[in-house]
Amino acid sequence: MPPASLPLATRPITTLKGVGPALAEKLARLGILTVQQLLFHLPSRYLDRTRVQPIGGLQPGVSAVIEADIRAADVVYGRRRSLVCRVQDTTGTLTLRFFHFSAAQKQRLSAGSRVRCFGEARRGGSGLEMIHPEYEYLDGDSVKPLAGTLTPHYPTTDGLTQPRLRTLMSEALTLLSVQPIDELLPAQVRQSLDQIPLAEALKLLHQPPADVNLQQLAEGVHPFQQRLAFEELLAHQLSMLQFRQRIRRQRAPTLQRDNRLSERFLQQLAFELTAAQARVDGEIATDLARPEPMLRLVQGDVGSGKTVVAALAALNAVAAGKQVAVMAPTEILAEQHRINFSDWLAPLGVATCFLSGRLKAREKREALAAIASGEAQVVIGTHALFQPEVAFDDLALAIIDEQHRFGVHQRLALGEKARSGFTPHQLIMTATPIPRTLAMSAYADLDCSVIDELPPGRTPVATAVVSDQRREEVVERVRAACAQGRQAYWVCTLIEESEALEAQAAEATAQLLSEQLPGLNVALVHGRLKNAEKEAVMTAFKTGEADLLVATTVIEVGVDVPNASLMIIENPERLGLSQLHQLRGRVGRGASASHCVLLYGSPLSNHSKQRLRVMRESTDGFYIAEQDLELRGPGEVLGTRQTGQMEFRIAELARDAHLLPSVRRAAEYMLSHHKEHSAAVVERWLGGRERYLGA
Ligand code: ADP
Ligand code: MG
């Protein structure tokens, strides 16, 4: 037994009663190694066993205690044999259903008995029912008292039960009552949080008293929850700002603009930069001329012209005799960039090179050699550029398109590819407009530029939401548009993220549509085609040889065909709003009025209806992203769910966004005045995770 004074932060979980290796291993899966980590494992919800609820007031999906008389009990032989009891109190009746029961249970669970039950009410065949509730008889005289506190329900893992977690937690809370837990927030910061002591907040959240404001607690807005949410958001913010500081302390090559080169580039474009493009270009050029690495995010709606801005930035590095990496999240987008960059840069005598996972062995060897020798000045590719075998001669700038699909750690991998002693500048471009509140939190490590203007001459896309029962009308609409010399997209979506299945679905659709639309040239593109095939299809569509392009969501980004003015999206309810917005951005690029038909599978849930309505009503990417955030949560909006960056224990960005400005101020204050505490806050909330994400 370790001394009682062992601090909670370092006291191993195995010092709690009954925690042997097997249990410790399960706890470790939840990231719990110390008593403090256990205390920060917070309930995801609460069950109320402190009072008896009237049956008439039960809500489906909510657990409750009831007390009632058994009116009837029968063994029913349905699909599965079950014991069904009808119970009643003065406010209503309820069914209890048991699939497993002994003869003795059957004997006593019979008409005339009075029981107290605890369980979750669900909708059943005849009104509400509880399946396998916990129950006890109220006939005898040894009735247990009701719980004095709400019962917490914890996120858990296989083989670790709620009662077990609760027992461990009470032990930890007992320790907490005799031992201090480090209060890491400076007094000045705590002032804005009603000075709620951390220990009290933890105690309340693990064992809320019966008279707690349940509504507040359920919504996560109880001041004690907000106290912890603040600290958690602060931990994330600190971690990103620390990361940024670390990078900024490194040295980057200073890249001056060569006006002759950039002017030749601009002259050969068929258009003038928009004011927004010129402004953002200026911001980037200023960053690049400085000796610390740029960390800049460029946000711009689909079609706002980010690529040109990226190319201008690339020229700064080229002029300095250094290399640039341009990375895209998909093959098709990388391909599109390859075409754009080589078209624009070849006339200026700049050598480009392409690298993706689909290159043949020999092509790949050649590309790697050109990258290593420095002969390739601008290297365009997919995540293949992250591979360890890719060694640049002198990488000065990494341009990452659609960053939300790459994790922070991948960005870092590119940073390591610089010539020793130097860190490349990073330019991240995203077409997913990020609501301000989210940007502040998710991209705290980046400076932001916004291209908030579309090139002139674009007409907004009119969007219709149509049931798939009217599919024939929609097919007719495609025919009519193509008859007028326009082109159209037909986008197939799948729930499963399987390229193979998606490709199959798209093939079937293309087949069907070419039967329904004789005389039209229907082309098909999906992620499974070989590069050359894809390129041939895209070229056919670009030149107008193909009228209708059936595609999977691979066309989401990058495809640019101004004559295409109609887009049908099948089962749009399966996609996020921001993704739909991106898809829709493929049309409305020419001068003619464009349309988008969202062809949903009926019936549609209310929630989905609401989401599709947002698409019909707005073409403003920022507004759509805000709505997406409200309707689906930040993980979906940012697409970072896989990378686990944005998983919070208690905070919720949409709900707690109002905390962010003061979180940001607190983070800056702590970094300059309480450095040691900053690190401890990060460690407490992010523990092992931040080492994985961080530098
Ligand atoms: P995105 O921001 O979605 O990546 P792109 O860079 O692909 O947008 O640009 C979309 C289209 O607009 C391209 O055809 C591009 O050549 C064109 N474009 C970019 N800037 C301008 C501009 N200032 N004026 C007119 N067209 C432009
Ligand atoms: Mg783009």
XYZ file of C-alpha atoms and ligand atoms in Angstrom:
723
model
C 0.000 0.000 0.000
C 1.536 3.342 -1.003
C 1.562 6.198 1.480
C -1.779 7.962 1.682
C -0.096 11.134 0.571
C 0.774 9.838 -2.900
C -0.689 12.534 -5.154
C -3.807 11.559 -7.063
C -2.179 12.546 -10.329
C 0.488 9.859 -10.048
C -1.210 7.363 -7.780
C -1.645 4.183 -9.823
C -5.154 2.870 -10.266
C -3.932 -0.490 -8.991
C -3.760 0.987 -5.477
C -7.571 0.921 -5.369
C -9.227 -2.102 -3.795
C -9.693 -5.044 -6.079
C -7.866 -3.610 -9.096
C -5.708 -6.482 -10.307
C -3.971 -6.821 -13.663
C -7.114 -7.869 -15.558
C -9.182 -4.914 -14.382
C -6.235 -2.553 -14.777
C -5.951 -3.661 -18.390
C -9.614 -2.818 -19.027
C -9.236 0.552 -17.363
C -6.150 1.228 -19.447
C -8.289 0.758 -22.547
C -10.283 3.761 -21.325
C -7.054 5.708 -20.825
C -7.228 5.306 -17.042
C -3.899 4.551 -15.345
C -4.066 6.825 -12.336
C -6.659 7.771 -9.735
C -6.805 11.246 -11.210
C -7.534 9.847 -14.653
C -10.347 7.830 -13.127
C -11.786 10.971 -11.563
C -11.735 12.662 -14.949
C -13.631 9.796 -16.516
C -16.977 11.578 -16.456
C -20.482 10.154 -16.754
C -22.098 10.370 -20.152
C -25.553 10.511 -18.538
C -27.440 9.974 -15.323
C -30.150 7.649 -14.126
C -32.585 8.838 -11.529
C -33.144 6.234 -8.825
C -33.753 8.805 -6.145
C -37.528 8.934 -6.536
C -40.499 6.933 -7.673
C -42.063 8.153 -10.906
C -45.720 7.836 -11.869
C -46.198 5.354 -14.722
C -48.316 7.931 -16.514
C -45.287 10.235 -16.763
C -42.761 7.727 -18.161
C -40.891 8.704 -21.314
C -39.610 6.139 -23.789
C -35.823 5.849 -23.629
C -35.635 7.158 -20.058
C -34.838 4.958 -17.069
C -36.997 5.367 -13.988
C -38.132 3.807 -10.748
C -41.802 2.877 -10.519
C -43.895 1.220 -7.819
C -46.924 -0.746 -8.937
C -49.229 -3.697 -8.373
C -49.056 -6.708 -10.621
C -52.469 -7.124 -12.237
C -51.739 -10.087 -14.478
C -48.794 -12.313 -15.312
C -48.671 -14.771 -18.219
C -46.133 -16.791 -20.077
C -46.484 -15.779 -23.710
C -45.247 -17.946 -26.561
C -44.298 -15.522 -29.313
C -41.095 -15.632 -31.321
C -39.501 -16.112 -27.939
C -41.107 -17.422 -24.794
C -41.466 -14.604 -22.284
C -43.054 -13.835 -18.958
C -45.247 -10.771 -19.346
C -46.556 -8.889 -16.328
C -49.061 -6.063 -16.504
C -48.485 -3.654 -13.657
C -50.484 -0.636 -12.619
C -50.256 2.397 -10.370
C -52.793 5.162 -9.950
C -51.580 6.916 -13.098
C -51.330 4.143 -15.681
C -50.242 0.656 -16.686
C -46.968 -0.783 -17.939
C -45.716 -4.121 -19.246
C -42.719 -5.892 -17.707
C -41.139 -8.476 -19.968
C -38.731 -11.231 -18.953
C -37.154 -13.611 -21.442
C -35.222 -15.480 -18.792
C -37.011 -16.442 -15.623
C -36.971 -19.242 -13.109
C -39.971 -21.190 -11.879
C -39.644 -19.374 -8.551
C -39.684 -15.978 -10.272
C -42.747 -16.943 -12.235
C -44.400 -18.037 -9.015
C -43.862 -14.714 -7.240
C -44.237 -12.295 -10.149
C -47.953 -12.895 -10.126
C -51.142 -10.922 -9.752
C -51.499 -9.395 -6.325
C -47.788 -8.744 -5.687
C -46.531 -5.219 -5.315
C -43.138 -4.371 -6.861
C -40.664 -1.571 -7.220
C -38.910 -1.699 -10.617
C -36.077 0.157 -12.211
C -35.570 0.066 -15.951
C -35.726 1.892 -19.232
C -39.207 2.398 -20.650
C -39.540 1.499 -24.326
C -42.351 1.453 -26.781
C -43.746 -2.063 -27.043
C -46.629 -3.774 -28.812
C -49.174 -2.499 -26.290
C -47.831 0.719 -24.827
C -44.678 1.200 -22.811
C -42.713 -1.726 -21.464
C -39.594 -2.451 -19.467
C -37.495 -5.404 -20.525
C -35.760 -7.205 -17.673
C -36.113 -4.393 -15.155
C -34.385 -4.671 -11.820
C -37.143 -5.288 -9.320
C -37.872 -5.974 -5.658
C -41.041 -6.828 -3.780
C -42.701 -4.215 -1.649
C -44.841 -6.739 0.221
C -42.277 -7.558 2.896
C -40.873 -5.123 5.438
C -37.206 -4.920 4.412
C -37.566 -2.375 1.602
C -34.298 -0.687 0.644
C -34.229 3.119 0.741
C -34.130 4.917 -2.599
C -30.751 6.188 -3.823
C -29.589 9.447 -2.252
C -27.791 10.625 -5.386
C -28.375 10.305 -9.113
C -26.774 7.211 -10.597
C -24.005 8.016 -13.092
C -23.671 6.076 -16.309
C -20.094 5.956 -17.654
C -18.589 5.348 -21.056
C -17.117 1.887 -20.683
C -15.474 -1.014 -22.420
C -16.186 -4.737 -22.776
C -16.263 -6.580 -19.497
C -16.305 -3.506 -17.289
C -19.735 -3.052 -15.737
C -21.353 0.136 -14.531
C -21.609 -1.067 -10.897
C -17.921 -1.898 -10.984
C -16.995 1.534 -12.294
C -19.250 3.164 -9.711
C -17.617 1.271 -6.861
C -14.163 2.284 -8.048
C -15.319 5.854 -8.397
C -16.644 6.034 -4.833
C -13.291 4.874 -3.612
C -11.551 7.512 -5.692
C -13.969 10.150 -4.421
C -13.186 9.130 -0.839
C -9.519 9.734 -1.571
C -10.413 13.043 -3.159
C -12.191 14.125 0.029
C -8.988 13.767 2.077
C -6.393 14.696 -0.523
C -6.197 17.852 -2.588
C -6.319 17.735 -6.337
C -4.124 20.281 -8.070
C -6.029 23.406 -8.922
C -4.238 24.370 -12.117
C -6.234 27.394 -13.181
C -4.870 30.711 -11.928
C -7.178 32.567 -9.521
C -7.800 35.228 -12.117
C -9.166 32.662 -14.557
C -11.221 30.939 -11.875
C -12.944 34.201 -11.133
C -14.904 33.968 -14.347
C -15.949 30.447 -13.368
C -17.689 31.387 -10.115
C -14.622 30.100 -8.228
C -16.058 26.601 -8.231
C -13.377 24.347 -6.734
C -12.350 21.522 -9.031
C -12.814 18.845 -6.359
C -16.389 19.927 -5.743
C -17.189 19.961 -9.432
C -15.866 16.420 -9.814
C -17.741 15.188 -6.779
C -21.004 16.667 -7.938
C -20.703 15.238 -11.427
C -19.964 11.731 -10.179
C -22.613 11.776 -7.464
C -25.166 14.497 -8.145
C -27.421 15.091 -5.121
C -31.083 14.240 -5.585
C -32.073 17.908 -5.638
C -29.676 18.868 -8.445
C -31.169 20.735 -11.396
C -31.695 17.699 -13.607
C -32.555 19.638 -16.696
C -29.317 21.613 -16.514
C -27.372 18.461 -15.895
C -28.953 16.642 -18.832
C -28.175 19.567 -21.111
C -24.614 19.886 -19.855
C -25.061 23.494 -18.763
C -24.858 23.030 -14.992
C -22.226 25.509 -13.698
C -20.131 22.614 -12.373
C -20.156 20.966 -15.795
C -19.285 24.244 -17.410
C -16.402 24.620 -14.969
C -14.951 21.359 -16.270
C -15.877 22.000 -19.901
C -13.963 25.253 -19.669
C -10.891 23.486 -18.387
C -11.137 20.843 -21.076
C -11.469 23.389 -23.876
C -8.568 25.218 -22.313
C -6.473 22.063 -22.421
C -7.144 21.652 -26.160
C -6.450 25.289 -26.813
C -3.204 25.199 -24.845
C -2.086 22.090 -26.625
C -2.553 23.706 -30.012
C -0.956 26.980 -29.010
C 2.026 25.104 -27.576
C 2.306 23.179 -30.792
C 2.245 26.435 -32.704
C 4.901 27.948 -30.463
C 7.146 24.951 -30.964
C 6.850 25.221 -34.725
C 7.280 28.969 -34.706
C 10.537 28.679 -32.820
C 11.962 26.679 -35.685
C 13.659 28.262 -38.649
C 12.166 28.458 -42.110
C 13.737 29.592 -45.362
C 12.829 33.206 -46.171
C 11.143 33.304 -49.560
C 11.025 36.622 -51.377
C 8.688 37.203 -54.251
C 10.216 37.388 -57.708
C 7.939 39.904 -59.378
C 9.012 39.023 -62.888
C 7.988 35.417 -62.402
C 4.680 36.170 -60.720
C 3.791 38.797 -63.281
C 4.414 36.431 -66.153
C 2.217 33.943 -64.366
C -0.624 36.431 -63.886
C -0.376 37.621 -67.489
C -0.972 34.191 -68.878
C -4.178 33.693 -66.850
C -7.408 34.395 -68.694
C -8.680 36.476 -65.783
C -7.745 39.028 -63.153
C -7.454 38.059 -59.513
C -10.430 39.005 -57.388
C -9.742 41.522 -54.641
C -10.036 38.723 -52.082
C -7.513 36.556 -53.921
C -5.072 39.450 -54.159
C -5.440 40.195 -50.448
C -4.870 36.600 -49.377
C -1.941 36.298 -51.768
C -0.413 39.327 -50.049
C -0.908 37.790 -46.599
C 0.826 34.623 -47.694
C 3.705 36.446 -49.372
C 4.342 38.396 -46.165
C 4.464 35.175 -44.137
C 6.792 33.467 -46.590
C 9.320 36.277 -46.429
C 9.752 35.734 -42.693
C 12.295 33.374 -41.137
C 9.750 31.408 -39.091
C 7.478 28.786 -40.600
C 4.163 30.051 -41.916
C 1.151 28.223 -40.488
C -1.722 29.585 -42.493
C -5.168 28.329 -43.310
C -6.905 29.678 -46.386
C -10.634 29.256 -46.322
C -12.606 29.854 -49.438
C -15.878 28.539 -50.694
C -15.856 26.089 -53.578
C -14.979 27.936 -56.740
C -13.503 30.928 -54.950
C -10.197 30.294 -56.726
C -7.840 28.928 -54.109
C -5.645 27.115 -56.611
C -4.344 30.255 -58.248
C -3.418 31.633 -54.869
C -1.595 28.412 -54.059
C 0.292 28.555 -57.352
C 1.425 32.095 -56.622
C 2.735 30.974 -53.254
C 4.543 28.084 -54.922
C 6.318 30.529 -57.244
C 7.890 32.254 -54.234
C 9.607 29.026 -53.277
C 10.564 28.250 -56.866
C 12.107 31.696 -57.266
C 14.285 30.946 -54.235
C 15.440 27.717 -55.882
C 13.539 25.539 -53.470
C 10.861 22.874 -53.663
C 7.123 22.864 -53.058
C 4.819 19.968 -52.183
C 1.157 20.215 -53.123
C -0.975 17.594 -51.514
C -4.586 16.654 -52.180
C -6.807 14.164 -50.355
C -8.044 12.215 -53.380
C -6.573 10.889 -56.609
C -8.928 12.917 -58.762
C -8.211 16.157 -57.006
C -4.478 15.497 -57.111
C -4.853 14.831 -60.801
C -6.715 18.074 -61.302
C -3.965 19.952 -59.505
C -1.347 18.214 -61.592
C -3.053 19.433 -64.741
C -3.546 22.987 -63.454
C -0.046 23.354 -62.072
C 1.699 21.896 -65.082
C -0.409 23.998 -67.493
C 0.396 27.135 -65.554
C 3.999 26.438 -64.608
C 5.464 24.667 -67.640
C 5.394 27.852 -69.777
C 7.425 29.533 -67.025
C 10.005 26.775 -67.203
C 9.116 25.302 -63.819
C 9.402 21.507 -63.511
C 6.474 19.691 -61.910
C 6.248 16.078 -60.877
C 3.417 13.814 -59.755
C 3.376 11.156 -57.065
C 0.485 8.975 -56.013
C -0.005 5.449 -54.747
C -1.161 4.371 -58.182
C 2.024 5.027 -60.089
C 3.769 2.060 -61.648
C 6.980 0.975 -59.965
C 9.199 2.553 -62.599
C 7.278 5.852 -62.679
C 7.461 5.965 -58.946
C 11.216 5.380 -58.916
C 11.681 8.193 -61.385
C 9.464 10.536 -59.409
C 11.310 9.751 -56.172
C 14.634 10.402 -57.879
C 13.471 13.742 -59.289
C 12.182 14.760 -55.860
C 15.388 13.739 -54.125
C 17.652 15.515 -56.594
C 15.642 18.716 -56.502
C 15.013 18.499 -60.229
C 11.255 18.427 -59.480
C 10.467 21.930 -58.288
C 6.768 21.533 -57.610
C 5.652 18.073 -56.520
C 1.954 17.324 -56.661
C 0.414 14.243 -55.133
C -1.808 12.460 -52.689
C -0.984 11.321 -49.176
C 1.702 9.214 -50.865
C 3.853 12.311 -50.342
C 3.837 11.537 -46.610
C 5.623 8.228 -47.038
C 9.036 7.956 -45.428
C 10.715 6.990 -48.712
C 9.855 10.420 -50.142
C 12.913 12.556 -49.510
C 12.969 16.103 -50.777
C 16.189 17.848 -51.632
C 15.069 21.197 -50.253
C 11.389 21.483 -49.376
C 10.420 25.025 -48.431
C 6.643 25.051 -48.708
C 3.958 22.429 -48.155
C 0.547 23.232 -49.614
C -2.206 21.007 -48.335
C -5.601 21.112 -49.990
C -8.737 20.197 -48.092
C -6.887 19.846 -44.860
C -9.817 18.574 -42.846
C -9.209 15.134 -44.195
C -5.608 15.011 -43.137
C -4.706 14.721 -39.500
C -2.430 17.156 -37.773
C 0.142 14.400 -37.371
C 0.240 13.934 -41.118
C 0.920 17.598 -41.570
C 3.807 17.149 -39.199
C 5.213 14.290 -41.192
C 5.647 16.674 -44.088
C 7.380 19.149 -41.828
C 10.033 16.560 -41.198
C 10.833 16.391 -44.859
C 12.627 19.702 -44.893
C 16.370 20.048 -45.201
C 17.826 19.578 -41.763
C 17.694 22.674 -39.636
C 14.723 24.057 -41.572
C 11.002 23.611 -41.269
C 8.886 24.224 -44.355
C 6.145 26.820 -44.461
C 2.667 25.331 -44.351
C -0.290 26.545 -46.338
C -3.538 24.732 -45.734
C -6.515 25.276 -47.973
C -10.018 24.250 -47.175
C -13.301 24.643 -48.978
C -15.221 23.621 -45.903
C -16.124 26.947 -44.452
C -15.493 26.597 -40.767
C -17.746 28.499 -38.421
C -15.723 31.090 -36.551
C -16.229 29.501 -33.173
C -15.005 26.171 -34.452
C -12.081 27.630 -36.302
C -10.951 29.260 -33.103
C -10.891 25.908 -31.441
C -9.971 23.467 -34.173
C -7.386 25.607 -35.876
C -6.009 27.570 -32.969
C -2.549 26.746 -34.250
C -3.117 28.425 -37.610
C -3.469 31.962 -38.899
C -6.553 32.354 -41.051
C -7.144 34.000 -44.406
C -10.521 33.999 -46.066
C -11.246 34.319 -49.785
C -14.701 35.728 -49.256
C -15.597 36.581 -52.827
C -16.375 34.481 -55.889
C -14.986 35.367 -59.311
C -17.421 37.543 -61.258
C -20.076 36.133 -63.569
C -21.260 33.221 -61.483
C -24.982 32.659 -60.966
C -26.191 31.033 -57.757
C -27.357 27.439 -58.076
C -31.107 26.881 -57.593
C -31.732 23.763 -55.534
C -34.813 21.535 -55.495
C -35.544 18.753 -53.014
C -37.394 15.936 -54.786
C -38.576 12.484 -53.712
C -37.203 9.482 -55.587
C -40.794 8.621 -56.430
C -40.472 11.381 -59.003
C -37.277 9.998 -60.450
C -38.705 9.814 -63.973
C -39.390 13.538 -64.020
C -35.836 14.126 -62.956
C -34.481 11.907 -65.730
C -36.611 13.903 -68.138
C -35.074 17.075 -66.813
C -31.614 15.738 -67.558
C -32.706 14.912 -71.082
C -34.091 18.409 -71.620
C -30.954 20.109 -70.298
C -28.679 18.033 -72.502
C -30.929 18.638 -75.498
C -30.129 22.328 -75.037
C -26.423 21.582 -75.234
C -25.832 21.609 -71.475
C -24.170 18.905 -69.466
C -25.146 17.265 -66.204
C -23.770 15.307 -63.267
C -25.553 12.416 -61.624
C -23.981 11.645 -58.265
C -24.449 8.298 -56.511
C -23.935 8.011 -52.781
C -23.611 5.000 -50.551
C -23.806 4.583 -46.815
C -20.899 2.190 -46.707
C -17.592 3.822 -47.375
C -16.537 1.055 -49.672
C -15.068 2.129 -52.966
C -15.967 -1.223 -54.516
C -19.644 -1.065 -53.586
C -19.862 2.558 -54.517
C -18.371 1.816 -57.905
C -20.893 -0.972 -58.446
C -23.814 1.272 -57.566
C -22.570 3.952 -59.929
C -22.116 1.391 -62.713
C -25.681 0.165 -62.288
C -27.000 3.720 -62.332
C -25.022 4.593 -65.436
C -26.359 1.495 -67.145
C -29.947 2.354 -66.244
C -29.601 5.974 -67.279
C -28.121 5.169 -70.659
C -31.138 2.931 -71.310
C -33.524 5.665 -70.187
C -31.695 8.370 -72.123
C -31.040 7.002 -75.598
C -29.108 9.435 -77.720
C -27.170 10.867 -74.785
C -23.583 10.005 -74.172
C -23.415 8.781 -70.558
C -19.973 8.583 -68.983
C -19.011 7.012 -65.698
C -16.301 7.873 -63.207
C -15.513 6.346 -59.847
C -12.586 5.719 -57.573
C -11.859 2.259 -58.942
C -10.972 3.310 -62.444
C -7.350 3.411 -63.463
C -5.851 6.862 -63.721
C -5.704 6.823 -67.472
C -9.334 5.724 -67.664
C -10.415 8.430 -65.260
C -8.499 11.011 -67.179
C -10.077 9.883 -70.452
C -13.552 10.118 -68.940
C -12.934 13.536 -67.436
C -11.496 14.787 -70.704
C -14.552 13.520 -72.586
C -16.774 15.380 -70.159
C -14.706 18.541 -70.273
C -14.699 18.664 -74.054
C -18.454 18.112 -74.138
C -18.226 14.752 -75.840
C -20.033 13.187 -72.872
C -23.375 14.752 -71.917
C -24.015 13.156 -68.577
C -21.392 12.173 -66.052
C -22.451 9.540 -63.556
C -20.081 9.721 -60.633
C -19.506 8.714 -57.078
C -18.653 11.370 -54.530
C -15.075 11.320 -55.855
C -15.978 14.343 -57.954
C -16.664 16.258 -54.800
C -13.634 18.394 -55.118
C -11.712 19.873 -57.938
C -13.699 19.040 -61.043
C -14.262 22.125 -63.115
C -16.582 22.051 -66.158
C -18.382 25.382 -66.657
C -20.863 24.013 -69.226
C -22.292 21.575 -66.673
C -25.322 23.318 -65.241
C -27.385 20.521 -63.691
C -26.510 18.184 -60.882
C -28.614 15.358 -59.511
C -27.549 13.969 -56.158
C -29.101 10.661 -55.228
C -29.772 10.028 -51.544
C -28.364 13.352 -50.415
C -29.620 12.564 -46.919
C -26.604 10.312 -46.526
C -24.125 13.139 -46.839
C -23.150 16.004 -44.600
C -24.327 19.453 -45.579
C -20.833 20.718 -46.167
C -20.158 17.791 -48.449
C -23.363 18.487 -50.365
C -22.328 22.090 -50.641
C -19.005 21.025 -52.119
C -20.659 18.729 -54.609
C -23.098 21.382 -55.634
C -20.210 23.761 -56.178
C -19.373 21.738 -59.306
C -22.239 23.484 -61.089
C -22.867 27.197 -61.310
C -19.410 27.769 -62.742
C -20.552 29.092 -66.080
C -22.735 32.023 -67.001
C -25.985 30.071 -67.438
C -28.430 29.455 -64.575
C -27.638 26.202 -62.800
C -29.751 23.730 -60.888
C -29.219 21.047 -58.324
C -31.783 18.335 -57.611
C -31.528 16.543 -54.294
C -33.229 13.247 -55.065
C -33.928 11.786 -51.660
C -35.044 8.295 -50.732
C -38.521 8.549 -49.247
C -39.717 8.492 -46.569
C -37.410 11.082 -45.129
C -37.004 11.700 -41.403
C -37.856 15.135 -40.052
C -34.266 15.712 -39.194
C -33.163 14.994 -42.767
C -35.921 17.191 -44.152
C -34.671 20.015 -42.014
C -31.111 19.493 -43.236
C -32.048 19.368 -46.911
C -34.124 22.495 -46.436
C -30.933 24.300 -45.426
C -29.439 23.322 -48.791
C -32.451 24.578 -50.675
C -32.480 27.877 -48.863
C -28.833 28.799 -48.904
C -25.741 28.768 -51.083
C -23.603 30.410 -48.434
C -20.998 27.901 -47.341
C -20.492 29.530 -43.967
C -24.182 29.512 -43.138
C -24.442 25.892 -44.251
C -21.484 24.923 -42.106
C -23.036 26.639 -39.076
C -26.211 24.664 -39.648
C -24.272 21.461 -40.128
C -22.522 22.116 -36.864
C -25.808 22.556 -35.071
C -27.470 19.576 -36.670
C -24.612 17.111 -36.650
C -21.853 18.253 -34.336
C -18.291 19.327 -34.984
C -16.807 15.892 -35.650
C -18.853 15.593 -38.803
C -18.311 19.150 -39.901
C -14.581 18.920 -39.619
C -14.341 15.338 -40.747
C -11.853 14.731 -37.976
C -13.749 11.960 -36.334
C -11.229 9.389 -37.501
C -8.275 11.341 -36.261
C -9.808 11.720 -32.821
C -8.665 15.310 -32.480
C -11.962 16.732 -31.492
C -13.250 14.233 -29.028
C -14.175 15.844 -25.787
C -15.058 14.248 -22.486
C -17.418 16.897 -21.297
C -17.245 19.926 -23.546
C -19.398 20.135 -26.656
C -18.395 22.733 -29.184
C -21.835 23.639 -30.424
C -23.153 24.026 -26.886
C -20.094 25.558 -25.277
C -18.985 27.861 -28.068
C -19.785 30.850 -25.857
C -16.857 29.809 -23.634
C -14.308 29.910 -26.430
C -13.366 33.586 -26.396
C -12.564 33.483 -22.674
C -10.885 30.088 -23.090
C -8.652 31.657 -25.684
C -7.786 34.599 -23.426
C -7.110 32.257 -20.518
C -4.849 30.110 -22.686
C -2.764 33.059 -23.796
C -2.518 34.339 -20.238
C -1.438 30.958 -18.907
C 1.152 30.425 -21.597
C 2.840 33.670 -20.718
C 2.416 33.610 -16.922
C 1.918 30.001 -15.799
C 3.832 27.825 -18.160
C 4.181 24.781 -15.862
C 0.479 24.755 -15.127
C -0.288 24.935 -18.837
C 1.571 21.713 -19.427
C -0.183 20.076 -16.485
C -3.627 21.050 -17.748
C -2.846 19.557 -21.144
C -1.505 16.403 -19.565
C -4.551 16.055 -17.322
C -7.081 16.265 -20.128
C -5.237 14.990 -23.168
C -2.654 12.719 -21.590
C -1.212 10.306 -24.097
C -3.333 11.653 -26.923
C -1.521 14.910 -27.285
C 1.871 13.264 -27.571
C 0.446 11.386 -30.510
C -0.959 14.501 -32.142
C 1.642 16.968 -31.031
C 5.215 17.517 -32.025
P -11.463 26.324 -55.526
O -11.334 27.487 -54.583
O -12.778 25.648 -55.383
O -10.298 25.394 -55.455
P -10.495 26.795 -58.151
O -9.166 27.269 -57.769
O -10.602 25.412 -58.667
O -11.506 26.979 -56.955
O -11.125 27.817 -59.178
C -12.391 27.592 -59.734
C -12.449 28.120 -61.154
O -12.413 29.513 -61.144
C -11.262 27.687 -61.985
O -11.733 27.419 -63.287
C -10.365 28.885 -61.982
O -9.545 28.925 -63.124
C -11.371 29.994 -61.970
N -10.899 31.232 -61.374
C -10.079 31.362 -60.312
N -9.870 32.664 -60.026
C -10.604 33.374 -60.918
C -10.802 34.773 -61.129
N -10.220 35.685 -60.356
N -11.619 35.139 -62.137
C -12.229 34.211 -62.896
N -12.061 32.882 -62.767
C -11.260 32.458 -61.776
Mg -9.874 23.485 -55.100
